[in-house]
XYZ file of C-alpha atoms in Angstrom:
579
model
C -18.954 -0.245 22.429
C -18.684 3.020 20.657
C -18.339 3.706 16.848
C -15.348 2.430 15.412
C -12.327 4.979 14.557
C -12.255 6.373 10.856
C -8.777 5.847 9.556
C -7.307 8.590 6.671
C -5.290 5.806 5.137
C -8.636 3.413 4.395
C -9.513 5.972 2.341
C -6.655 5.047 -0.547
C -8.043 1.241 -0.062
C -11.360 1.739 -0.225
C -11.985 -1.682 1.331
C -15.813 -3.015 2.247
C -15.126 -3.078 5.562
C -14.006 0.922 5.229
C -17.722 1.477 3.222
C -18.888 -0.107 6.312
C -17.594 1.664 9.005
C -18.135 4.744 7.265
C -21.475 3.779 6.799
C -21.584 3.286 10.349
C -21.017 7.034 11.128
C -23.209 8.660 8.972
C -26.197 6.442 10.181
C -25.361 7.321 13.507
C -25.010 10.911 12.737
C -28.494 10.893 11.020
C -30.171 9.217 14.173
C -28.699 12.187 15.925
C -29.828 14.649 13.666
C -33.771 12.642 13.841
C -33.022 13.099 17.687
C -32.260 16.739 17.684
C -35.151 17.570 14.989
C -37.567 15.637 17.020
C -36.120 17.237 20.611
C -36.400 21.068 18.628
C -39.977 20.041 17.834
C -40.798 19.120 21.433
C -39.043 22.002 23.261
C -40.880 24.524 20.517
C -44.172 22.108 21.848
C -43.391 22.999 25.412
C -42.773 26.815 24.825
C -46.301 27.018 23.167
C -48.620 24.388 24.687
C -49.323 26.610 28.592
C -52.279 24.630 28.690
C -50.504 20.660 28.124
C -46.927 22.025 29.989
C -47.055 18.153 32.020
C -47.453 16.536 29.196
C -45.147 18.473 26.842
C -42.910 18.073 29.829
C -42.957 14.516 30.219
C -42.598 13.688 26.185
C -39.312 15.864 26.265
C -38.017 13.991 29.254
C -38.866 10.611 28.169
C -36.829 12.012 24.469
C -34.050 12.895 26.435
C -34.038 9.526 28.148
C -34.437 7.060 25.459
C -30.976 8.560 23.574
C -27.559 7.915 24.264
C -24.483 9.794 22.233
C -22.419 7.149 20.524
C -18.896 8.097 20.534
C -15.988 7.357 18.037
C -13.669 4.320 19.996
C -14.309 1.543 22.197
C -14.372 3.160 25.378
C -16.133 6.463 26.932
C -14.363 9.594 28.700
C -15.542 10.752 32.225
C -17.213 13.822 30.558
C -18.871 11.798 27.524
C -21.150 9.298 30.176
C -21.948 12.726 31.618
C -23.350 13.917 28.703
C -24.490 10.536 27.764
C -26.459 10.356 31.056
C -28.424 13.892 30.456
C -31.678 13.087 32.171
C -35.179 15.385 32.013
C -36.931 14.044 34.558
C -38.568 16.664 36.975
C -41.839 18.198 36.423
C -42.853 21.904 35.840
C -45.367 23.889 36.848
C -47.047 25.776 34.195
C -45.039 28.890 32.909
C -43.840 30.623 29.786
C -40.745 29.781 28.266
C -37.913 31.787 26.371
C -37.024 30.242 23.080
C -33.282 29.476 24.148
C -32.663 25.976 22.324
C -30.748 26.097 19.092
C -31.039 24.464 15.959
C -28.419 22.429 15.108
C -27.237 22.235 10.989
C -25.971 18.962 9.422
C -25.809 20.963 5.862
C -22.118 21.080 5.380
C -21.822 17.395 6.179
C -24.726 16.072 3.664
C -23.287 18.917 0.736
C -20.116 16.726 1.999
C -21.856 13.985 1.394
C -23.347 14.386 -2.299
C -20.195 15.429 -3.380
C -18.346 11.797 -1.713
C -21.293 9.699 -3.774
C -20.339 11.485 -6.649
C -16.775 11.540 -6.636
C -17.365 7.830 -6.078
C -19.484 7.197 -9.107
C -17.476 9.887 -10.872
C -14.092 7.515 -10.257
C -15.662 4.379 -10.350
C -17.207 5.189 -14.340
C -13.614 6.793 -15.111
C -11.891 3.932 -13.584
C -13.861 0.907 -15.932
C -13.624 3.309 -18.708
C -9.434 3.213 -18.124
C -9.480 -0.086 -17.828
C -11.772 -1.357 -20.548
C -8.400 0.622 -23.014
C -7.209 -2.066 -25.530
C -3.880 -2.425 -24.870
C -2.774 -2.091 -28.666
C -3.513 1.280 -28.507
C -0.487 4.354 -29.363
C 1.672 4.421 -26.069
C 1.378 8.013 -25.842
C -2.634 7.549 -25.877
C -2.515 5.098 -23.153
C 0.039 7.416 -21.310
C -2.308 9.913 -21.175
C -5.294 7.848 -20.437
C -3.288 6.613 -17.376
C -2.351 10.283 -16.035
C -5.801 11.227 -16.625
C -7.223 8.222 -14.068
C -4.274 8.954 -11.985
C -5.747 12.910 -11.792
C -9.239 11.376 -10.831
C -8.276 9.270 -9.114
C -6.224 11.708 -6.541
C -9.193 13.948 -6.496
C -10.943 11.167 -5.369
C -9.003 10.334 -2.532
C -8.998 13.653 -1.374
C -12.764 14.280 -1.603
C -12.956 11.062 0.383
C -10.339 12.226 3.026
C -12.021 15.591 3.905
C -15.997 13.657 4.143
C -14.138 11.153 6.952
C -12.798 14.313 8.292
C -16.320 16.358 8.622
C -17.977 12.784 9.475
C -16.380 12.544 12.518
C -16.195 16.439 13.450
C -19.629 16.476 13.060
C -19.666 13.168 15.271
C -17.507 14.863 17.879
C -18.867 18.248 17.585
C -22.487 17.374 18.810
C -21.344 16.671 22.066
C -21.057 19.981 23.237
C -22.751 22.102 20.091
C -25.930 20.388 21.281
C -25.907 20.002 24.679
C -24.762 23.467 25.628
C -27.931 25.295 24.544
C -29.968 22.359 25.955
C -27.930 23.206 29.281
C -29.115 26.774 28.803
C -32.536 26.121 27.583
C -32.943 24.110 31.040
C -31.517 26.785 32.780
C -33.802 29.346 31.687
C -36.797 26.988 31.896
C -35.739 26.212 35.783
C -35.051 29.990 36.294
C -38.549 31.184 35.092
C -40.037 29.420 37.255
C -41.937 30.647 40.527
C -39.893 28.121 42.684
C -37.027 28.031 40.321
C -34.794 29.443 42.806
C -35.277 25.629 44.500
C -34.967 23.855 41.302
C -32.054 25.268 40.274
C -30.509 24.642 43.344
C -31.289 21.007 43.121
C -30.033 20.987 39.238
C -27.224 23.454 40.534
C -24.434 20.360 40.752
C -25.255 18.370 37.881
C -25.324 21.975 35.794
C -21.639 22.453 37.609
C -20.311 18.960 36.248
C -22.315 19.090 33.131
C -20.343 22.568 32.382
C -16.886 21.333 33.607
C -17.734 18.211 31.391
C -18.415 20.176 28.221
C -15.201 22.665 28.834
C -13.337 19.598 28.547
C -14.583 17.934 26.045
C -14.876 20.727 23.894
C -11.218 21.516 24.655
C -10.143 18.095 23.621
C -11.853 18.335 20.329
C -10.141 21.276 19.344
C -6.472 19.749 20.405
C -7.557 16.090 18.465
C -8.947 18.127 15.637
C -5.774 19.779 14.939
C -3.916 16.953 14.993
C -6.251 15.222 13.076
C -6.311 17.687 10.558
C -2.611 17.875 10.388
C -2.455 13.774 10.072
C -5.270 14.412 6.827
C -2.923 17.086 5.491
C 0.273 14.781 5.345
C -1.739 11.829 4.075
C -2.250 14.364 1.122
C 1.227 15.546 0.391
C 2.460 11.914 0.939
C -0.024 9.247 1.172
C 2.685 6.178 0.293
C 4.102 7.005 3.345
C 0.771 6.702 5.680
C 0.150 3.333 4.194
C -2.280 0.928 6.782
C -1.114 -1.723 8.205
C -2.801 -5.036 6.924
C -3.388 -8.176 8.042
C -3.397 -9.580 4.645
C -0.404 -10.248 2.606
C -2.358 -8.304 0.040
C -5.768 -6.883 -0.254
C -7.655 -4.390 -3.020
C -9.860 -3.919 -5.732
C -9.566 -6.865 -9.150
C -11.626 -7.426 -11.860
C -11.913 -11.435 -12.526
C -13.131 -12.438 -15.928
C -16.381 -14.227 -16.008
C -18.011 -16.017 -18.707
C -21.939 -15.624 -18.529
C -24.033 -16.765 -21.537
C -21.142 -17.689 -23.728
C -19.763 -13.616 -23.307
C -16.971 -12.589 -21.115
C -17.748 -10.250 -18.589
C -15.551 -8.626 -15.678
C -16.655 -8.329 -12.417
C -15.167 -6.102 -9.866
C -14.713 -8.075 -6.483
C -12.175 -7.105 -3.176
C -9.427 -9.644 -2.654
C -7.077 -10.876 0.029
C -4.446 -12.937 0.280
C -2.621 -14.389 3.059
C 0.498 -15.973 1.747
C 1.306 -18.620 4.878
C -2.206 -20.642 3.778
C -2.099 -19.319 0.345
C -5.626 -18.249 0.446
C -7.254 -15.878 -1.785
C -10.361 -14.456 -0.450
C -13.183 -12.505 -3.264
C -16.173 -10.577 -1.904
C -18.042 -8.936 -5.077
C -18.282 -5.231 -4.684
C -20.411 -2.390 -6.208
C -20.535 0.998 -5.375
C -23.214 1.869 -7.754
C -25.559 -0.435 -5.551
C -25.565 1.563 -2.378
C -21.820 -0.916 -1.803
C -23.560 -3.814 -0.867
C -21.395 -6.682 -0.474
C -21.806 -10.338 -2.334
C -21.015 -13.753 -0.860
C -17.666 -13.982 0.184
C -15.894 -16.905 -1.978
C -12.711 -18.280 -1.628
C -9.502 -20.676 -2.474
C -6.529 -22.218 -2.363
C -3.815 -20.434 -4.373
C -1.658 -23.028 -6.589
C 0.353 -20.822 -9.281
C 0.050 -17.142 -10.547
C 1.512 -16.259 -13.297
C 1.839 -12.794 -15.629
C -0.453 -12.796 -18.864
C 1.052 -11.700 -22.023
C 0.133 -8.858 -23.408
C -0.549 -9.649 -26.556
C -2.504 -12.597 -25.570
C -5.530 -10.494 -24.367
C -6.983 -7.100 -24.945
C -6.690 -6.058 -21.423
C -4.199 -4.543 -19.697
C -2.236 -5.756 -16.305
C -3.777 -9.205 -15.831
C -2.079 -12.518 -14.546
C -3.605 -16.022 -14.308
C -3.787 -18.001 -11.229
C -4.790 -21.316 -10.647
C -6.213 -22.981 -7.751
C -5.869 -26.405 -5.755
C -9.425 -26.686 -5.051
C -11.032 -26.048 -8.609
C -10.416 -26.662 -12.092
C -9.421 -24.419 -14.604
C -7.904 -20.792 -14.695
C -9.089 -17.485 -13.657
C -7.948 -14.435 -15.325
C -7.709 -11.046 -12.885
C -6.914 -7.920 -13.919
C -4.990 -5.120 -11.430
C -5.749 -1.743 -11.339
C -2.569 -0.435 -12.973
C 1.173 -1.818 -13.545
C 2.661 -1.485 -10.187
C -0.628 -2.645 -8.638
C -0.438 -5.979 -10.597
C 3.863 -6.487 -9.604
C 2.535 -5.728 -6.453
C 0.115 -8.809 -6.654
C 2.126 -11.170 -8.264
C 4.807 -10.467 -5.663
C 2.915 -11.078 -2.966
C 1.250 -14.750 -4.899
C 5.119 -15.290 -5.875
C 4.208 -15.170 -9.630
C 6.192 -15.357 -12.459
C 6.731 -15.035 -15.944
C 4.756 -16.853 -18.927
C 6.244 -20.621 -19.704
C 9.262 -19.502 -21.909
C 10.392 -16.628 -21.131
C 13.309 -15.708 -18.847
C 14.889 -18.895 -18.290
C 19.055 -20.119 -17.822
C 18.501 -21.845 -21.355
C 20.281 -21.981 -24.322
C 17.894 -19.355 -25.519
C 18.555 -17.061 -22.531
C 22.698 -17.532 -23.239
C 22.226 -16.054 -26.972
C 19.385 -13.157 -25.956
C 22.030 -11.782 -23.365
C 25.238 -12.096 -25.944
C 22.924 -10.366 -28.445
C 22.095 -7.526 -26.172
C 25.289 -7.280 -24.211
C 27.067 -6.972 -28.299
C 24.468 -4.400 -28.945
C 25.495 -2.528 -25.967
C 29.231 -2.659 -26.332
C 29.047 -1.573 -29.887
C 26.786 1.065 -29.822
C 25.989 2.807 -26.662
C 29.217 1.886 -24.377
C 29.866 5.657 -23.673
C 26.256 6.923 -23.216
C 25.961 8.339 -20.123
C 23.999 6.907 -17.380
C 24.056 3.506 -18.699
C 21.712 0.834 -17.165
C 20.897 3.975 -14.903
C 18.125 5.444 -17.124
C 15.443 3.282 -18.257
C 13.798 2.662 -21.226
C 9.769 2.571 -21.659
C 8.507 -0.215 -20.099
C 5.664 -1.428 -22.991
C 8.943 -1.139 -25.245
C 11.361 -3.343 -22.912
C 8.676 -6.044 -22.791
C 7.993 -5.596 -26.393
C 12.059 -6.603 -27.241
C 12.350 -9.000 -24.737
C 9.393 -10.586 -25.733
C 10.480 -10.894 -29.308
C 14.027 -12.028 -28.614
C 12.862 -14.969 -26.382
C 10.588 -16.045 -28.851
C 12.159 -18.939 -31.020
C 9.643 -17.549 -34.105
C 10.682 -13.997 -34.042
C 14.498 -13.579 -32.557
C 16.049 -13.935 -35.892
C 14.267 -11.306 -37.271
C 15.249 -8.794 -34.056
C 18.103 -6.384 -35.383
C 19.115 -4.662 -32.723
C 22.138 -2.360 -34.947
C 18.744 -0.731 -35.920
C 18.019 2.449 -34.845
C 14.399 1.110 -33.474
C 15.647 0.068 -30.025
C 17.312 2.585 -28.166
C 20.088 1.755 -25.578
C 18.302 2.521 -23.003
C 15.758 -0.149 -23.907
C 18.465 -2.877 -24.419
C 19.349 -2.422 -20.971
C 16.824 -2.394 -19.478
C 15.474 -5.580 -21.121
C 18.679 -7.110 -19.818
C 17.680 -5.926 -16.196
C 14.295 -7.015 -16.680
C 15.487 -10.329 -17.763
C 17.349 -10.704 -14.723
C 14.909 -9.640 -12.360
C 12.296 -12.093 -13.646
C 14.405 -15.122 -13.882
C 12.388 -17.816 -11.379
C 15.203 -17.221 -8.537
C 17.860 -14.958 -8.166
C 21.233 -14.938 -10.194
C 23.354 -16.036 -7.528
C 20.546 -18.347 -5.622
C 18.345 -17.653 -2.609
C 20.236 -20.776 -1.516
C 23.781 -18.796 -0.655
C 22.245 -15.089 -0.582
C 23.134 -14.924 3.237
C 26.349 -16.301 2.659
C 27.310 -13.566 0.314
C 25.860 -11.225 2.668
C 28.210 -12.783 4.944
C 31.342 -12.398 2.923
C 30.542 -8.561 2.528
C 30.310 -7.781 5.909
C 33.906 -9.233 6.405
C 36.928 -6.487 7.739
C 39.636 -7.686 5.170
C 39.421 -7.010 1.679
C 41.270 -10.011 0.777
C 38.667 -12.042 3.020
C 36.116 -11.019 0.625
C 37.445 -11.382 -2.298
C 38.543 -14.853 -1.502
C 35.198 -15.828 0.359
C 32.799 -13.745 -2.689
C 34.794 -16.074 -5.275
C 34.577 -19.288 -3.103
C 30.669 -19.122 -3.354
C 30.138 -18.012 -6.617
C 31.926 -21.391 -8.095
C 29.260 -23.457 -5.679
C 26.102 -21.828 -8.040
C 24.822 -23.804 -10.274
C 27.112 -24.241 -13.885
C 24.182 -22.346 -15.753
C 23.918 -19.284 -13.213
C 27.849 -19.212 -12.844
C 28.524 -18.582 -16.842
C 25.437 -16.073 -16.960
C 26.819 -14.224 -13.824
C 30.786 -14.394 -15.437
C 29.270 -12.979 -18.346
C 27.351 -10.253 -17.613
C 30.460 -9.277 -15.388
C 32.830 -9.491 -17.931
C 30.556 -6.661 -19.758
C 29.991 -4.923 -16.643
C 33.739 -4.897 -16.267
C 33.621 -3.357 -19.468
C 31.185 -0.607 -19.245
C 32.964 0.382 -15.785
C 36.535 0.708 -17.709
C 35.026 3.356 -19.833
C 33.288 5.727 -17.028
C 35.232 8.592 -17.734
C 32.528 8.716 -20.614
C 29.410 7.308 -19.207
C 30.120 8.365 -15.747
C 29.466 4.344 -14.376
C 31.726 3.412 -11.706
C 31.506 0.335 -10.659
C 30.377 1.366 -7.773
C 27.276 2.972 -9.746
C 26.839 -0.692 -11.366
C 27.147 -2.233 -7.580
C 24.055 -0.276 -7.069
C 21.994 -0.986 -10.161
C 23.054 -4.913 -10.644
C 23.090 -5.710 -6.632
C 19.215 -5.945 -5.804
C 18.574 -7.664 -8.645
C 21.138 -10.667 -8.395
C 20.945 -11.127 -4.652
C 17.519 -9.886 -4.319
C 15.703 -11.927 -0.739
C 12.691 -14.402 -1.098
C 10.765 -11.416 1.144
C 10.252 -7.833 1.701
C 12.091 -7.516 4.831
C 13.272 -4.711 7.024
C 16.425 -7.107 7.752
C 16.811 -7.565 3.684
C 16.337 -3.435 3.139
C 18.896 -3.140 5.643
C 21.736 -5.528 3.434
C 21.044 -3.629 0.038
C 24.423 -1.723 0.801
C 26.024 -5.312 1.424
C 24.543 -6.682 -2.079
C 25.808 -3.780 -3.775
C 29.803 -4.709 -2.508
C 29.399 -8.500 -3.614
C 28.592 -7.037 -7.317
C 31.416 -4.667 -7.109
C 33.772 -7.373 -5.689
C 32.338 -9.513 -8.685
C 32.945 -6.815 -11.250
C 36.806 -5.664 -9.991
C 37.475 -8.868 -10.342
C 36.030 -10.919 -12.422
C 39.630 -12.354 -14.443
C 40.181 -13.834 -11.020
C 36.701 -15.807 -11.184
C 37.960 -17.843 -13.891
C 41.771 -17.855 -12.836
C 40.927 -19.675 -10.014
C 38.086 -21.985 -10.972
C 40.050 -24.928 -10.522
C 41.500 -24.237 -6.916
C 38.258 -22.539 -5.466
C 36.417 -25.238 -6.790
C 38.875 -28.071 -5.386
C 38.185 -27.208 -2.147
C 35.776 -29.166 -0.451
C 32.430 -28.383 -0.149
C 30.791 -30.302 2.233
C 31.014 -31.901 5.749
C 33.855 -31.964 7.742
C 36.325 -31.519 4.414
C 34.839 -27.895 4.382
C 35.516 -27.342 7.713
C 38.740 -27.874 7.310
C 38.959 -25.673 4.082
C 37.882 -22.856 5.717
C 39.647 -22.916 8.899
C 42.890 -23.009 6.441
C 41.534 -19.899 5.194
C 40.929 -18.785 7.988
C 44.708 -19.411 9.115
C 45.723 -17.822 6.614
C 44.114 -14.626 7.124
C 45.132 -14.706 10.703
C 48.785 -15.576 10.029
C 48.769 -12.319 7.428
C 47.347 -9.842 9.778
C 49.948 -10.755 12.969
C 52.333 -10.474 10.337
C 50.452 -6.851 9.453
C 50.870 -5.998 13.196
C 54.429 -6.920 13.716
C 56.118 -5.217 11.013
C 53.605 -1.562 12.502
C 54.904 -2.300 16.068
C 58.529 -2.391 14.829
């Protein structure tokens, strides 16, 4: 087996396993430089020692012998086990040699080198120094902090991507950079000598294949390089998009909070997490230490949910709790999209309390949805530009708090309307399902995708009276407002198809990620607008929709009547066309 590939896209993980196959490489590429050194040293040997050529002869050969070129993948060319195979086996009578083999440099790939380890320690100091920011510092501090990390950490990446990139040219490279002025060195060396012209003869074919061998390899390096350099340069411009793909439901870098000698200490380990067996894997990890690699522990996941923020000094950290051992362990992500992106892969949710169908929930939303109809109702862009995210949390966090939402005024100029609405989006988006249920999502879906308007209207309505009474007041009053805010667009420029777009991930949004579910967004978007045009219907018609049975063979019957109907209307569409 060969040396195993170096991807461009482990280089934004960063994983153990990526330390390790990189360490891999440059092991391998300092045997080879030991080899050549040691090989330069014997050839230099043979040109000097006349009086020991059989012996300087034979200590080359048996060099030459004893290594084999490792190559990058799990499987060998034609032209690499040639060049693998190079064999110095023949003996020499004594002679004078020219000084034909080169010297072959490693220094751009060690100045490479020095500058990865310290980018690495450079990022790695940076990074705990970002991290260890109290979170009750100014915004616009921590704002900067974060671009700052964000900076260093880019650089990072990119110092990392171009050492991969000279790792494994150099790797390639010393397939035919050394072995061509070997070739010539034994060429010479067989020339020279008084029955060279037999020698070579014998050494004429393998010199043939040997050359043929080197051509092409040689001119396959130079077509994979320039692809692979074109694959590093995209990974730079846009390195979301060159994501790897992962086993693991999730995987990276989290510092767990550890209490050793009665002080809290946090300790950088690697996770994964597979979300079928709900297993969260830790391996401790340190750079500093050469990246050696602790004991791998792990457990069973039982709940994960988001700490507050003012109920610790750090910064993005959730609690989870385990089936197989007692208490809670407190993690902290590397930044605010790296910690949604956690707790959306553990399904986590919000702190006991907060964004719940309560009575408490009914009187936040009235609250806002006032503020917003008095005060901002013809800004432009509404519920399409969002507020600062500290600042959302900040409100919503006060209004759902029995002790403080009396003293929350939003007529005060404090909380802008862009923050109002977007703690009302927030609030939606972090309720513990879905507005209109994961249970019916496909069935909405369903009624979208239907070819008469009517159809959908009917069908849209039909499910939305089967939610539970709690979501089905929420959802008729945010579309009441929503009805509102669309009747003034001339002013604020939001359609309803505008709203369809903002409101329609967020109250039909899937249980998973899916291509299937990325693919209905469009479909989500109609059932909001259907919703919003409208919504004087949904409570018109409470009493019939909702007479109609729901279950068994009752609803069978209920919607084949509908479905009648519909028929009956378009044959009646078709005959008064044909006549």
């Amino acid at each position: 087996m060969g040396l195993p590939a170096l991807e461009f896209s482990d280089c934004y993980l960063d994983s153990p396993q990526f330390r390790e196959r990189l360490k891999s490489h440059e092991l391998e590429l300092d045997k080879t430089n030991k080899f050549i050194k040691e090989l330069i040293k014997d050839g230099k040997a043979l040109v000097q020692a006349l009086k020991s050529l059989s012996t300087a002869k034979r200590k080359f050969a048996d060099s030459l012998n004893e290594f084999k070129f490792q190559c990058i993948g799990d499987a060998e060319t034609d032209d690499e086990i040639c060049i693998g195979e190079l064999k110095f086996t023949l003996s020499f009578p004594r002679c004078l040699l020219t000084n034909s083999l080169l010297t072959a440099d490693n220094t751009d790939r060690f100045e490479a080198r020095k500058k990865y380890d310290k980018e690495t320690e450079k990022y790695c100091a940076v990074l705990e120094k970002h991290l260890s920011l109290s979170a009750k510092k100014k915004e616009s501090h921590l704002h900067e902090a974060d671009n700052q990390v964000d900076n260093v950490r880019q650089h990072f990446y990119e110092v990392s991507l171009e050492y991969v990139f000279k790792v494994q040219e150099v790797q390639e490279r010393k397939m035919f950079d050394f072995v061509e002025p070997l070739l010539a060195f034994l060429q010479g060396l067989f020339t020279y000598y008084h029955h060279g012209y037999e020698l070579a003869k014998d050494f004429n074919h393998f010199k043939t294949d040997l050359t043929i061998s080197i051509q092409n390899t040689r001119n396959r390096f130079e077509s994979t390089r320039s692809e692979v350099e074109s694959l590093m340069r995209k990974m730079k411009e846009n390195p979301h998009e060159h994501k790897s793909v992962s086993q693991h439901t999730m995987e990276g870098y989290l510092f767990v909070q550890e209490k050793r000698s009665f002080v809290s200490t946090w300790v950088k380990y690697y996770c994964t997490y597979h979300r079928e067996p709900k297993r969260v894997t830790m391996v401790l990890f340190d750079p500093k230490s050469g990246g050696k690699t602790g004991e791998e522990d792990s457990f069973t996941l039982k709940s994960c949910t988001r700490r507050k923020t003012d109920s610790i000094e750090k910064r993005f950290c959730f609690d989870v709790e385990a089936l197989d051992r007692t208490g809670v362990i407190t993690m902290q992500a590397l930044s605010e999209e790296d910690r949604r992106l956690w707790m959306e892969a553990m399904d986590g949710r919000e702190p006991v309390g907060l964004a719940q169908l309560d009575v408490i929930g009914f009187n936040v939303m009235k609250k806002f949805i006032h503020a917003v109809e008095t005060r901002g109702i013809d800004d432009q862009g509404l519920y399409r530009i969002v507020g600062v995210s500290s600042r959302v949390q900040k409100l919503l966090g006060l209004a759902m708090d029995p002790k403080t939402c009396a003293d929350v005024e939003l007529e005060n100029s404090e909380w802008e309307i862009k923050t109002i609405t977007s703690a009302i989006k927030h609030y939606l988006r972090v309720l513990p399902g879905p507005l209109m249920t994961y249970q019916y999502q496909r069935s909405f879906i369903k009624a979208a995708k239907l070819d008469n308007q009517e159809a959908r209207v009917t069908e849209v309505h039909a499910l939305v009276h089967r939610l539970p009474e709690k979501n089905r007041q929420m959802l008729e009053l945010l579309m009441k407002h929503l009805a509102t805010v669309a009747s003034h667009h001339h002013q604020n420029l939001m359609t309803i198809a505008n709203l369809g777009v903002v409101f329609g991930p967020t109250l039909l949004r899937p249980q998973e990620e899916t291509v299937a579910a990325i693919m209905d967004i469009k479909f989500q978007n109609i059932v909001v607008e259907i919703l919003i045009e409208h919504h004087e219907k949904v409570r018109e018609n409470r009493g019939a929709l909702s007479a109609g049975p729901p279950h068994g063979i009752l609803c069978w019957i209920w919607r084949n009547h509908l479905l009648h109907q519909l028929l009956f209307k378009l044959s009646f569409k078709l005959f008064i066309e044909n006549c």
